[in-house]
Amino acid sequence: MKVITSLSEIRQIRHELRRENKKIGFVPTMGYLHDGHLSLVQHARSENEVVVVSIFVNPTQFGPKEDFFDYPRDLERDHSLLEPYVDYLFLPETDQMYSVAEKITFAIKDLNNALCGPFRPGHFEGVLQILAKFFHLIAPHKVYLGQKDYQQCVVVQRMIIEFFFDLELVICPTVREKSGLALSSRNVYLAPLEKVKAPLFYQALKVGFDSMARGEKNSHVILKKVREFLEEKGIHDIEYLELCSTENLEEILNISHQRVVLAGAIRLGKTRLIDNILFDPHVSGR
Ligand code: AMP
């Protein structure tokens, strides 16, 4: 695995790989890697000749009160986890990726009205800003993102379409602990008792899924069941629970033929957890 820290070097490698017609798979991360990240790397490995992973804690996707400075980092460990599978590890410095005062940003319309959008103003704009830069620098054929961050997948897919990026987005399934808790770099913030409670979040989403699978169509009924399950277990700090179209994140009041995403965000102490479950009435429903 070759570590690249300069923009000129990544550009040169991109030119060479493109000249040799090599298929490039790209996995963007913020590091502090876990098996969720590594599953994206494995997917990329199995579908491409060259795998590029970036580790970059992107300041523009953090709000002023969020955990940018505390975000967990362990580059040495990340390096050894990636070494067997990855061709290029891209580790840019912040001042290379951003000029002192950026004058151009992205604006996201309705896709920001749902789920995390209202609670993390500027977050997805920051994600698009950094990914657009990475896509230009690396020019991958495929980019791999995790379903855990479902809204991110939808927003990035729209950018790819609307800005004519010549690449395919591959959404990989959420990797979970045996308990059901979705792996996340931020799980390290959980205190021991919170760690015990955290798996209840996915169990609650499954209560919603089971209700849909038994034929319930009304979102109020479904979401009420999920909320009641959480509250019965002592989880009251619920940022949102929503049922949306998987395509455009529009709120779904009654399930008919469309695929839906049941998604939520909760807080356990200082840790914010997000998770989701997809439901396809043609596959799972009655
Ligand atoms: P992050 O380092 O948190 O920005 O995540 C980098 C990528 O890994 C994103 O595409 C995430 O959606 C994905 N990811 C994070 N956690 C998981 C997980 N538990 N399962 C699958 N993918 C994940």
PDB file of N, CA, C and O in Angstrom, residues 161-188:
ATOM      1  N   ILE A 161     -25.522  12.327 -10.337  1.00  0.00           N
ATOM      2  CA  ILE A 161     -26.404  12.459 -11.496  1.00  0.00           C
ATOM      3  C   ILE A 161     -26.415  13.909 -12.008  1.00  0.00           C
ATOM      4  O   ILE A 161     -26.182  14.167 -13.182  1.00  0.00           O
ATOM      5  N   GLU A 162     -26.639  14.845 -11.092  1.00  0.00           N
ATOM      6  CA  GLU A 162     -26.882  16.218 -11.537  1.00  0.00           C
ATOM      7  C   GLU A 162     -25.613  16.927 -12.010  1.00  0.00           C
ATOM      8  O   GLU A 162     -25.676  17.856 -12.807  1.00  0.00           O
ATOM      9  N   PHE A 163     -24.460  16.487 -11.493  1.00  0.00           N
ATOM     10  CA  PHE A 163     -23.202  17.131 -11.897  1.00  0.00           C
ATOM     11  C   PHE A 163     -22.396  16.258 -12.863  1.00  0.00           C
ATOM     12  O   PHE A 163     -21.223  16.497 -13.086  1.00  0.00           O
ATOM     13  N   PHE A 164     -23.055  15.242 -13.404  1.00  0.00           N
ATOM     14  CA  PHE A 164     -22.465  14.392 -14.447  1.00  0.00           C
ATOM     15  C   PHE A 164     -21.130  13.779 -14.047  1.00  0.00           C
ATOM     16  O   PHE A 164     -20.196  13.722 -14.847  1.00  0.00           O
ATOM     17  N   PHE A 165     -21.012  13.365 -12.790  1.00  0.00           N
ATOM     18  CA  PHE A 165     -19.801  12.622 -12.428  1.00  0.00           C
ATOM     19  C   PHE A 165     -19.881  11.256 -13.097  1.00  0.00           C
ATOM     20  O   PHE A 165     -20.927  10.600 -13.051  1.00  0.00           O
ATOM     21  N   ASP A 166     -18.769  10.862 -13.692  1.00  0.00           N
ATOM     22  CA  ASP A 166     -18.768   9.610 -14.449  1.00  0.00           C
ATOM     23  C   ASP A 166     -18.350   8.475 -13.529  1.00  0.00           C
ATOM     24  O   ASP A 166     -17.251   7.924 -13.658  1.00  0.00           O
ATOM     25  N   LEU A 167     -19.197   8.163 -12.551  1.00  0.00           N
ATOM     26  CA  LEU A 167     -18.863   7.076 -11.641  1.00  0.00           C
ATOM     27  C   LEU A 167     -20.128   6.461 -11.075  1.00  0.00           C
ATOM     28  O   LEU A 167     -21.199   7.064 -11.117  1.00  0.00           O
ATOM     29  N   GLU A 168     -19.967   5.249 -10.566  1.00  0.00           N
ATOM     30  CA  GLU A 168     -21.117   4.511 -10.039  1.00  0.00           C
ATOM     31  C   GLU A 168     -21.027   4.469  -8.524  1.00  0.00           C
ATOM     32  O   GLU A 168     -19.956   4.185  -7.971  1.00  0.00           O
ATOM     33  N   LEU A 169     -22.155   4.744  -7.868  1.00  0.00           N
ATOM     34  CA  LEU A 169     -22.208   4.625  -6.407  1.00  0.00           C
ATOM     35  C   LEU A 169     -22.653   3.210  -6.043  1.00  0.00           C
ATOM     36  O   LEU A 169     -23.686   2.735  -6.522  1.00  0.00           O
ATOM     37  N   VAL A 170     -21.886   2.566  -5.173  1.00  0.00           N
ATOM     38  CA  VAL A 170     -22.267   1.244  -4.656  1.00  0.00           C
ATOM     39  C   VAL A 170     -22.582   1.410  -3.164  1.00  0.00           C
ATOM     40  O   VAL A 170     -21.732   1.890  -2.401  1.00  0.00           O
ATOM     41  N   ILE A 171     -23.817   1.066  -2.796  1.00  0.00           N
ATOM     42  CA  ILE A 171     -24.224   1.189  -1.388  1.00  0.00           C
ATOM     43  C   ILE A 171     -24.068  -0.184  -0.725  1.00  0.00           C
ATOM     44  O   ILE A 171     -24.686  -1.165  -1.159  1.00  0.00           O
ATOM     45  N   CYS A 172     -23.255  -0.249   0.314  1.00  0.00           N
ATOM     46  CA  CYS A 172     -22.971  -1.533   0.978  1.00  0.00           C
ATOM     47  C   CYS A 172     -23.792  -1.649   2.266  1.00  0.00           C
ATOM     48  O   CYS A 172     -24.031  -0.641   2.944  1.00  0.00           O
ATOM     49  N   PRO A 173     -24.217  -2.881   2.605  1.00  0.00           N
ATOM     50  CA  PRO A 173     -25.074  -3.063   3.780  1.00  0.00           C
ATOM     51  C   PRO A 173     -24.385  -2.641   5.086  1.00  0.00           C
ATOM     52  O   PRO A 173     -23.161  -2.681   5.188  1.00  0.00           O
ATOM     53  N   THR A 174     -25.207  -2.295   6.047  1.00  0.00           N
ATOM     54  CA  THR A 174     -24.696  -1.886   7.367  1.00  0.00           C
ATOM     55  C   THR A 174     -24.111  -3.093   8.099  1.00  0.00           C
ATOM     56  O   THR A 174     -24.777  -4.124   8.222  1.00  0.00           O
ATOM     57  N   VAL A 175     -22.900  -2.937   8.588  1.00  0.00           N
ATOM     58  CA  VAL A 175     -22.279  -3.998   9.383  1.00  0.00           C
ATOM     59  C   VAL A 175     -22.579  -3.716  10.856  1.00  0.00           C
ATOM     60  O   VAL A 175     -22.447  -2.570  11.313  1.00  0.00           O
ATOM     61  N   ARG A 176     -22.981  -4.764  11.554  1.00  0.00           N
ATOM     62  CA  ARG A 176     -23.434  -4.609  12.940  1.00  0.00           C
ATOM     63  C   ARG A 176     -22.652  -5.502  13.892  1.00  0.00           C
ATOM     64  O   ARG A 176     -22.128  -6.547  13.475  1.00  0.00           O
ATOM     65  N   GLU A 177     -22.650  -5.121  15.162  1.00  0.00           N
ATOM     66  CA  GLU A 177     -22.177  -6.045  16.187  1.00  0.00           C
ATOM     67  C   GLU A 177     -23.199  -7.169  16.304  1.00  0.00           C
ATOM     68  O   GLU A 177     -24.332  -7.019  15.856  1.00  0.00           O
ATOM     69  N   LYS A 178     -22.808  -8.253  16.996  1.00  0.00           N
ATOM     70  CA  LYS A 178     -23.780  -9.348  17.199  1.00  0.00           C
ATOM     71  C   LYS A 178     -25.050  -8.841  17.875  1.00  0.00           C
ATOM     72  O   LYS A 178     -26.151  -9.309  17.603  1.00  0.00           O
ATOM     73  N   SER A 179     -24.904  -7.858  18.731  1.00  0.00           N
ATOM     74  CA  SER A 179     -26.044  -7.280  19.454  1.00  0.00           C
ATOM     75  C   SER A 179     -27.012  -6.550  18.518  1.00  0.00           C
ATOM     76  O   SER A 179     -28.116  -6.218  18.919  1.00  0.00           O
ATOM     77  N   GLY A 180     -26.582  -6.255  17.306  1.00  0.00           N
ATOM     78  CA  GLY A 180     -27.416  -5.487  16.371  1.00  0.00           C
ATOM     79  C   GLY A 180     -26.959  -4.049  16.240  1.00  0.00           C
ATOM     80  O   GLY A 180     -27.338  -3.344  15.296  1.00  0.00           O
ATOM     81  N   LEU A 181     -26.143  -3.579  17.177  1.00  0.00           N
ATOM     82  CA  LEU A 181     -25.677  -2.185  17.119  1.00  0.00           C
ATOM     83  C   LEU A 181     -24.849  -1.960  15.855  1.00  0.00           C
ATOM     84  O   LEU A 181     -23.903  -2.708  15.578  1.00  0.00           O
ATOM     85  N   ALA A 182     -25.220  -0.940  15.083  1.00  0.00           N
ATOM     86  CA  ALA A 182     -24.457  -0.608  13.873  1.00  0.00           C
ATOM     87  C   ALA A 182     -23.070  -0.113  14.273  1.00  0.00           C
ATOM     88  O   ALA A 182     -22.944   0.745  15.160  1.00  0.00           O
ATOM     89  N   LEU A 183     -22.034  -0.651  13.632  1.00  0.00           N
ATOM     90  CA  LEU A 183     -20.683  -0.183  13.933  1.00  0.00           C
ATOM     91  C   LEU A 183     -20.556   1.279  13.540  1.00  0.00           C
ATOM     92  O   LEU A 183     -21.082   1.706  12.510  1.00  0.00           O
ATOM     93  N   SER A 184     -19.842   2.028  14.370  1.00  0.00           N
ATOM     94  CA  SER A 184     -19.600   3.443  14.088  1.00  0.00           C
ATOM     95  C   SER A 184     -18.352   3.861  14.856  1.00  0.00           C
ATOM     96  O   SER A 184     -18.144   3.414  15.989  1.00  0.00           O
ATOM     97  N   SER A 185     -17.563   4.725  14.249  1.00  0.00           N
ATOM     98  CA  SER A 185     -16.369   5.217  14.954  1.00  0.00           C
ATOM     99  C   SER A 185     -16.783   5.917  16.245  1.00  0.00           C
ATOM    100  O   SER A 185     -16.050   5.920  17.230  1.00  0.00           O
ATOM    101  N   ARG A 186     -17.976   6.505  16.249  1.00  0.00           N
ATOM    102  CA  ARG A 186     -18.423   7.266  17.424  1.00  0.00           C
ATOM    103  C   ARG A 186     -18.883   6.357  18.568  1.00  0.00           C
ATOM    104  O   ARG A 186     -19.109   6.856  19.678  1.00  0.00           O
ATOM    105  N   ASN A 187     -19.037   5.036  18.336  1.00  0.00           N
ATOM    106  CA  ASN A 187     -19.461   4.154  19.427  1.00  0.00           C
ATOM    107  C   ASN A 187     -18.448   4.171  20.574  1.00  0.00           C
ATOM    108  O   ASN A 187     -18.781   3.816  21.700  1.00  0.00           O
ATOM    109  N   VAL A 188     -17.234   4.593  20.285  1.00  0.00           N
ATOM    110  CA  VAL A 188     -16.193   4.660  21.310  1.00  0.00           C
ATOM    111  C   VAL A 188     -16.560   5.670  22.406  1.00  0.00           C
ATOM    112  O   VAL A 188     -16.077   5.592  23.529  1.00  0.00           O
TER     113      VAL A 188
END
